[in-house]
Structures are given as structure tokens and as C-alpha cells.
CSV table of C-alpha atoms in Angstrom, one decimal:
chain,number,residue,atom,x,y,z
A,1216,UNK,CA,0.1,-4.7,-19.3
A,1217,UNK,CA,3.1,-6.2,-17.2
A,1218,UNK,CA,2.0,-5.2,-14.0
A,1219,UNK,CA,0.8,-6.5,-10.9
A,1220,UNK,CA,-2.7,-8.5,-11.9
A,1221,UNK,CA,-5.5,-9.7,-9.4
A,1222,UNK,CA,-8.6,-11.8,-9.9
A,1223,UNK,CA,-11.4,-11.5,-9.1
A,1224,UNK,CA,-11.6,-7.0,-8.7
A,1225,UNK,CA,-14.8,-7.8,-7.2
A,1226,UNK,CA,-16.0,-10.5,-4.6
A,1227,UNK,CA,-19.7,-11.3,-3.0
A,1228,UNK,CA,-20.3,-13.8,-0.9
A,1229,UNK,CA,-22.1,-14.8,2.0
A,1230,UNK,CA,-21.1,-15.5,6.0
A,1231,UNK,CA,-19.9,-18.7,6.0
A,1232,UNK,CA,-19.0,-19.7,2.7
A,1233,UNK,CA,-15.1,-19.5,1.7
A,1234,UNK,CA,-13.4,-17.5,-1.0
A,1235,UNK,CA,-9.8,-17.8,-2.8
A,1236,UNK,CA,-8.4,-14.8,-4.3
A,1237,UNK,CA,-5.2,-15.0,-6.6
A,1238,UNK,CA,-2.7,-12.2,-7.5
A,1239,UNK,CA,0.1,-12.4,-10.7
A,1240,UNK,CA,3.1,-10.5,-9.8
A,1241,UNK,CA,5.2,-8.5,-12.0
A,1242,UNK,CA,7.7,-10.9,-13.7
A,1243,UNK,CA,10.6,-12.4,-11.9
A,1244,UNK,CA,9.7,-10.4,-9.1
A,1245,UNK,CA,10.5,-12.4,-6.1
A,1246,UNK,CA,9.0,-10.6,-3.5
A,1247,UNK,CA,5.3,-11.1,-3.2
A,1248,UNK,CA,3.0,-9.1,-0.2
A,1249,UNK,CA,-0.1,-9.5,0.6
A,1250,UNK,CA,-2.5,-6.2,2.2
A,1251,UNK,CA,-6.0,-5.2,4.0
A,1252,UNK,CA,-7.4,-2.1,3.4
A,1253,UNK,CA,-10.9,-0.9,5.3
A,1254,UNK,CA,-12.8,2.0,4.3
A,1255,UNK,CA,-11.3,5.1,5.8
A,1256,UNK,CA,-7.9,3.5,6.2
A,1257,UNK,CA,-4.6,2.3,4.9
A,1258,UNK,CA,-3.2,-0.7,3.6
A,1259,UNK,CA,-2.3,-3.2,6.5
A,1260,UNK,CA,0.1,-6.0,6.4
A,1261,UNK,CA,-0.8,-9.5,6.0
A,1262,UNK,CA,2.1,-11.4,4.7
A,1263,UNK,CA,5.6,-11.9,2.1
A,1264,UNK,CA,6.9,-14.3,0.2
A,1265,UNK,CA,10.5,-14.5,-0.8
A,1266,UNK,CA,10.4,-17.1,-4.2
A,1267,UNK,CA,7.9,-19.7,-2.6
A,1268,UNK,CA,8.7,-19.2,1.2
A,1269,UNK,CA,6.3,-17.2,3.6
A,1270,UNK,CA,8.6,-15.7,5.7
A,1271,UNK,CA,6.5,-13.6,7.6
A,1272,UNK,CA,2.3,-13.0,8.6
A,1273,UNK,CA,0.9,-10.9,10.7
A,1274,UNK,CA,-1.3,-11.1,13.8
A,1275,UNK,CA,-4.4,-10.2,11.5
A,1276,UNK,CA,-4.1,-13.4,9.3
A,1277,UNK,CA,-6.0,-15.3,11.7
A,1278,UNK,CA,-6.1,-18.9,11.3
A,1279,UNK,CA,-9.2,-18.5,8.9
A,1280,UNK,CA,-6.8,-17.0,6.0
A,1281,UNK,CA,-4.1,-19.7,4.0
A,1282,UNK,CA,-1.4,-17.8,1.6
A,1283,UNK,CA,0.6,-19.8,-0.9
A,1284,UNK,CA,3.1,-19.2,-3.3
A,1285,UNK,CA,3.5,-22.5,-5.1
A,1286,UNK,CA,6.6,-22.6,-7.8
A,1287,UNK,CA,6.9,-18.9,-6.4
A,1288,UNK,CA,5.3,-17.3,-9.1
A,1289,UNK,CA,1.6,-16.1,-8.8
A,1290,UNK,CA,0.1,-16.5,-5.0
A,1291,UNK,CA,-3.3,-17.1,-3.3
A,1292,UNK,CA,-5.6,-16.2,-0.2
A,1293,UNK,CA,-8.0,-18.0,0.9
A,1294,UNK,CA,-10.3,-17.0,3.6
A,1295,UNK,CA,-12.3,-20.0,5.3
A,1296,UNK,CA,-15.7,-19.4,6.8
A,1297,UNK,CA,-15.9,-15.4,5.8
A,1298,UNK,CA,-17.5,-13.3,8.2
A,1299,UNK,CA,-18.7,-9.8,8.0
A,1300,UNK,CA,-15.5,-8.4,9.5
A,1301,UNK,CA,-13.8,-9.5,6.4
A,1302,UNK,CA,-15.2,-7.4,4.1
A,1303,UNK,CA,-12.3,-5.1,2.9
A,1304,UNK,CA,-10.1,-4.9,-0.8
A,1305,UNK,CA,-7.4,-7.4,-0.5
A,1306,UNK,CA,-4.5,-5.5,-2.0
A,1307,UNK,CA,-1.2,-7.7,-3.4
A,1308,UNK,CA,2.2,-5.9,-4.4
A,1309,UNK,CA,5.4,-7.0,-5.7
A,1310,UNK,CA,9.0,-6.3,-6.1
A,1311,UNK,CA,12.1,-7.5,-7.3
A,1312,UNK,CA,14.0,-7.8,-3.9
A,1313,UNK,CA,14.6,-3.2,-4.0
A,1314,UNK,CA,12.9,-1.1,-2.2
A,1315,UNK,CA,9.9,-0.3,-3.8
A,1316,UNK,CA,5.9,-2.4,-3.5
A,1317,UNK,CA,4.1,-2.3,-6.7
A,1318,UNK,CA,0.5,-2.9,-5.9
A,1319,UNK,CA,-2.4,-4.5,-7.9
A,1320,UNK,CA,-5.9,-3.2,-8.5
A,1321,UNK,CA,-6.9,-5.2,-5.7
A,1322,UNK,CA,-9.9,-7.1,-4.6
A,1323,UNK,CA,-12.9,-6.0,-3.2
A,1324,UNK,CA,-14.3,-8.5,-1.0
A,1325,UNK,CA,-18.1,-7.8,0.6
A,1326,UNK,CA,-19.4,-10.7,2.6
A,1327,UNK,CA,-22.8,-10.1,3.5
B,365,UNK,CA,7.5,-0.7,15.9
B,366,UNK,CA,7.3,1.4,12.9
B,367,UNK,CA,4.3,3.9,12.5
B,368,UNK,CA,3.0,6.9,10.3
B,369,UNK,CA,1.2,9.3,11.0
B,370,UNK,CA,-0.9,11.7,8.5
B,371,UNK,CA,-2.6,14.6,10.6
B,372,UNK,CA,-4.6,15.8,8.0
B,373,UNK,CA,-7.6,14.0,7.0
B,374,UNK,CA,-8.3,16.3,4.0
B,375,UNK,CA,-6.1,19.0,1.9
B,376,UNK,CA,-8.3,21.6,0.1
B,377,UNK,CA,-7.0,23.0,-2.3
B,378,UNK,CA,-7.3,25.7,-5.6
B,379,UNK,CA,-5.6,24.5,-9.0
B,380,UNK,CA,-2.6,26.3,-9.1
B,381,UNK,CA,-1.8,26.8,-5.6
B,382,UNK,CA,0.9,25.2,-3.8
B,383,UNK,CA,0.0,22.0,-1.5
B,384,UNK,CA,1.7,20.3,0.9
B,385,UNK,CA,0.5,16.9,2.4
B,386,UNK,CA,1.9,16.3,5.8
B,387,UNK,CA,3.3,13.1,7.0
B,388,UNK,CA,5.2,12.3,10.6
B,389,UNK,CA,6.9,8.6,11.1
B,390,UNK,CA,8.4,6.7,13.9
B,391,UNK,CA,11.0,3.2,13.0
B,392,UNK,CA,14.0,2.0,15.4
B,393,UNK,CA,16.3,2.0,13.0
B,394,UNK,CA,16.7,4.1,9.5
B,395,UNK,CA,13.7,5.3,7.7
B,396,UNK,CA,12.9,4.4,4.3
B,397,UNK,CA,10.2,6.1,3.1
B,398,UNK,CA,7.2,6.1,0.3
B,399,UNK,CA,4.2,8.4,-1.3
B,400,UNK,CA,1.6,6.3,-3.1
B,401,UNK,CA,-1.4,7.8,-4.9
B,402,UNK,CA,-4.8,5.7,-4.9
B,403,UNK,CA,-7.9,7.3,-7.1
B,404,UNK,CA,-11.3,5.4,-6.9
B,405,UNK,CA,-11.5,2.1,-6.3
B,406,UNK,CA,-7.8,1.3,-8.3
B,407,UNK,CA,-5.2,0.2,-6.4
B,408,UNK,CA,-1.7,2.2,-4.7
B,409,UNK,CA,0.3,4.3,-7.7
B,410,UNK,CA,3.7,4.5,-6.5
B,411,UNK,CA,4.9,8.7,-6.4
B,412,UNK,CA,8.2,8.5,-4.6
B,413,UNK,CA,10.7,7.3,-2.1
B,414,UNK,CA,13.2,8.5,0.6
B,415,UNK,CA,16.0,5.6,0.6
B,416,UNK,CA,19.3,7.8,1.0
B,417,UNK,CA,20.8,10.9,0.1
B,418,UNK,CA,19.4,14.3,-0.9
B,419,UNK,CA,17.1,15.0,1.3
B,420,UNK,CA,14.2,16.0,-1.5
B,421,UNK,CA,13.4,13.5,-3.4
B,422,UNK,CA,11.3,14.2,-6.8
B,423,UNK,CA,8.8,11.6,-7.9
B,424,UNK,CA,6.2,11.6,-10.5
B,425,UNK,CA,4.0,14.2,-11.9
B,426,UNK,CA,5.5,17.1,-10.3
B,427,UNK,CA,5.6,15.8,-6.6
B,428,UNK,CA,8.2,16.2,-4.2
B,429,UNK,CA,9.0,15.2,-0.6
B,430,UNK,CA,11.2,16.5,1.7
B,431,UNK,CA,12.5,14.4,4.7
B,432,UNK,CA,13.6,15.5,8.0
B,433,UNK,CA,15.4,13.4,10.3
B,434,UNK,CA,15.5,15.8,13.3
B,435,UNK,CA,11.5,16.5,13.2
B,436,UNK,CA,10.9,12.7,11.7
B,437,UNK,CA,8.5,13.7,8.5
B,438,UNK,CA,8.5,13.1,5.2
B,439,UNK,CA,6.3,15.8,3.6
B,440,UNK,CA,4.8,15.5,0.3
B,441,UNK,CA,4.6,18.5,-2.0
B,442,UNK,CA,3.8,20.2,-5.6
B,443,UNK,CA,3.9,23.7,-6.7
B,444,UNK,CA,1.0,24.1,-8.6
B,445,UNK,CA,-2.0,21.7,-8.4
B,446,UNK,CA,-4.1,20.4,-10.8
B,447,UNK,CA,-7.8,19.5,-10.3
B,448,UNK,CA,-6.3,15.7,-11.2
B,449,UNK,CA,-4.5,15.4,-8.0
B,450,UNK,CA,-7.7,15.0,-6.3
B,451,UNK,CA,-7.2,11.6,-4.5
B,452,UNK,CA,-6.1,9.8,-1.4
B,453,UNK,CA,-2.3,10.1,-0.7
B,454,UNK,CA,-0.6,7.6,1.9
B,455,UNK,CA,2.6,8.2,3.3
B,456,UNK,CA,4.5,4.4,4.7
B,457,UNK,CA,7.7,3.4,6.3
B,458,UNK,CA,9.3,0.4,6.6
B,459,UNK,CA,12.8,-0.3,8.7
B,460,UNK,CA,16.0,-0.5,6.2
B,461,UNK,CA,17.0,-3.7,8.6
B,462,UNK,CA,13.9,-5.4,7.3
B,463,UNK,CA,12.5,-6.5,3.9
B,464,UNK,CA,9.3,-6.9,4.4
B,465,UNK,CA,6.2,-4.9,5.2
B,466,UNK,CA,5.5,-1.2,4.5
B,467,UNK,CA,3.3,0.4,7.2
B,468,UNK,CA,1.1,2.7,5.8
B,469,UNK,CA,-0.4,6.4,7.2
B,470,UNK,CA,-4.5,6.6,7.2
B,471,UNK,CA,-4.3,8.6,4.8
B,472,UNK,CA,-4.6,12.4,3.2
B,473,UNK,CA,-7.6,13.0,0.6
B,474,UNK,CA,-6.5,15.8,-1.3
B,475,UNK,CA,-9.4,17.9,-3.2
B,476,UNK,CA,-8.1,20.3,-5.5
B,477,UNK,CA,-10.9,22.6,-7.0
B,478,UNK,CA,-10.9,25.4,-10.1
């Protein structure tokens, strides 16, 4: 399969405690975003990397959420000190600088 | 600001019937737009795009779209369903002067019954 891979699909952790999710892009794409999606809604905005720059985040990565791109190959989120709010499937996509996202599975993050 | 907008929170339906899944957007600058398909806890399945051009676009598995500048939608459409369309459609735009994020409708769940 050479698409877009993320790890872990599932996630359950509790208040407090932090979590690091990872996501494997589609080769020698250079593009790499990351998305929230709550129930009833769609995908919001979170991040991009061009290569192994983060050229943009939004107003929703609070301070409590890190992103990295490191060699600008496969990338990470980290959220520090989870709360409830959080709970959502952390959605990743890729492309090879067109115009078209290819997303990942996605992970499902509950923090209880 | 870019936005989308997808009246319809559901589209029923019969196999073999026409649907249409509506979708309205709003960007300063030229459109480019996108259907994705998402079944059951799986991730977005890319159908189509609106870059440039004709203005209907065919994508995968019969679908279509239709964009109009002068009423600003992007309309996503099949001529006969099948009962494995059901799922949840999202229409998103992103600004052709920018490279980065898509922003996405709420989203259409489409039931298609026998």
C-alpha cells in the first residue's frame, strides 16, 4: 500500500497525560498537512509542511500541540497535557506540491 | 477568508435515482475546488476537483460536479445511485494564491436505499 499511513488508528488516554501521533506520507511528497475532525463535522486545519519547514498553523494548534517534520519525510503531533476537548480523529494528508490532499486513515484520539 | 457551505445535512435517496449533493463556497480570489468521500471510520477518499477549465468535471465512480462562478457552487452529482454511495460527502476550497489548507463544508451524509 503506498499511501498515506498513520499510527496509532486508535488512541485512549486519560486528562493529563500526553500523546504523540505520527503520520508516513506518500513518497517524495513534499507537502505534509495536518487536520481535526469532531463528530458531526469536517476536517479543520491545523498545519503544513513544505520538505521539513512549518510554514503555517492555525489558531487551533494551541500551544499544547508540537508538529515536526524532521528530514522532511514522515511528521509528528504531539499533544501535551490532553484534555477532554481534544478528543477528535487527527487526520494527515499529503501531496506532491499539485493541487490535490491525499488523506490517511487517521487517528482517533479519546481522552477520557 | 475562504468558507463552504453544505445545506443539506442528509440526501435520501432510491438506487437508481439521480442525486445531487449541494455545495456553496466563498474565497477572495479564484476557487479551486474538491469532493472527498469518507465511509465509517476510514479517512477522506478523494472524488474530484474544480482547478480550471470545463466547467464539469468527472471524478470517480460515476460522480460529477458542476461549478458555477456566477452562483459560487460546486455541486456534486451521479445519475444513478447505488446503495454503496451511502456515506458522508465534503465539499472544500482553498484560494489558488495559496498552497496550503483546504477548508472543508460540514458535510452531506448521503443514504441511498433499494
Amino acid at each position: 500500500d503506498t499511501g498515506v499511513s498513520q499510527d496509532p488508528r486508535h488512541k485512549i488516554t486519560k486528562r493529563g497525560q500526553n500523546v504523540t501521533f505520527r503520520c508516513d506520507p506518500i513518497s517524495e511528497h513534499n507537502r505534509l498537512y495536518w487536520y481535526r475532525q469532531t463528530l458531526g463535522q469536517g476536517p479543520e486545519f491545523l498545519t503544513y509542511f513544505q520538505n521539513e519547514a512549518q510554514l503555517e498553523k492555525s489558531r487551533l494548534l494551541s500551544d499544547r500541540f508540537s508538529a515536526e517534520r524532521p528530514k522532511g519525510s514522515f511528521s509528528t503531533l504531539e499533544i501535551q497535557r490532553t484534555e477532554q476537548g481534544d478528543s477528535a480523529m487527527y487526520l494527515c494528508a499529503s501531496n506532491p506540491g499539485t493541487d490535490t490532499q491525499y488523506f490517511g486513515p487517521g487517528t482517533r484520539l479519546t481522552v477520557l | 477568508a475562504q468558507s463552504v457551505a453544505q445545506p443539506e445535512d442528509q440526501v435520501n435517496v432510491a438506487e437508481g435515482n439521480p442525486l445531487t449533493v449541494k455545495c456553496t463556497y466563498s474565497v477572495s480570489g479564484n476557487p479551486y475546488l474538491f469532493w472527498y468521500v469518507q465511509y465509517p471510520n476510514r479517512g477522506l477518499q478523494f472524488l474530484l476537483k474544480y482547478i480550471t477549465g470545463d466547467n464539469l468535471v468527472k471524478g470517480s465512480y460515476g460522480f460529477e460536479a458542476e461549478f458555477n462562478k456566477s452562483q459560487t457552487s460546486f455541486h456534486l452529482k451521479k445519475q444513478s445511485a447505488l446503495v454503496s454511495d451511502s456515506a458522508l460527502y465534503f465539499c472544500a476550497v482553498r484560494d489558488s494564491g495559496t498552497a496550503s489548507k483546504l477548508t472543508f463544508g460540514t458535510g452531506t451524509r448521503l443514504q441511498v436505499t433499494l
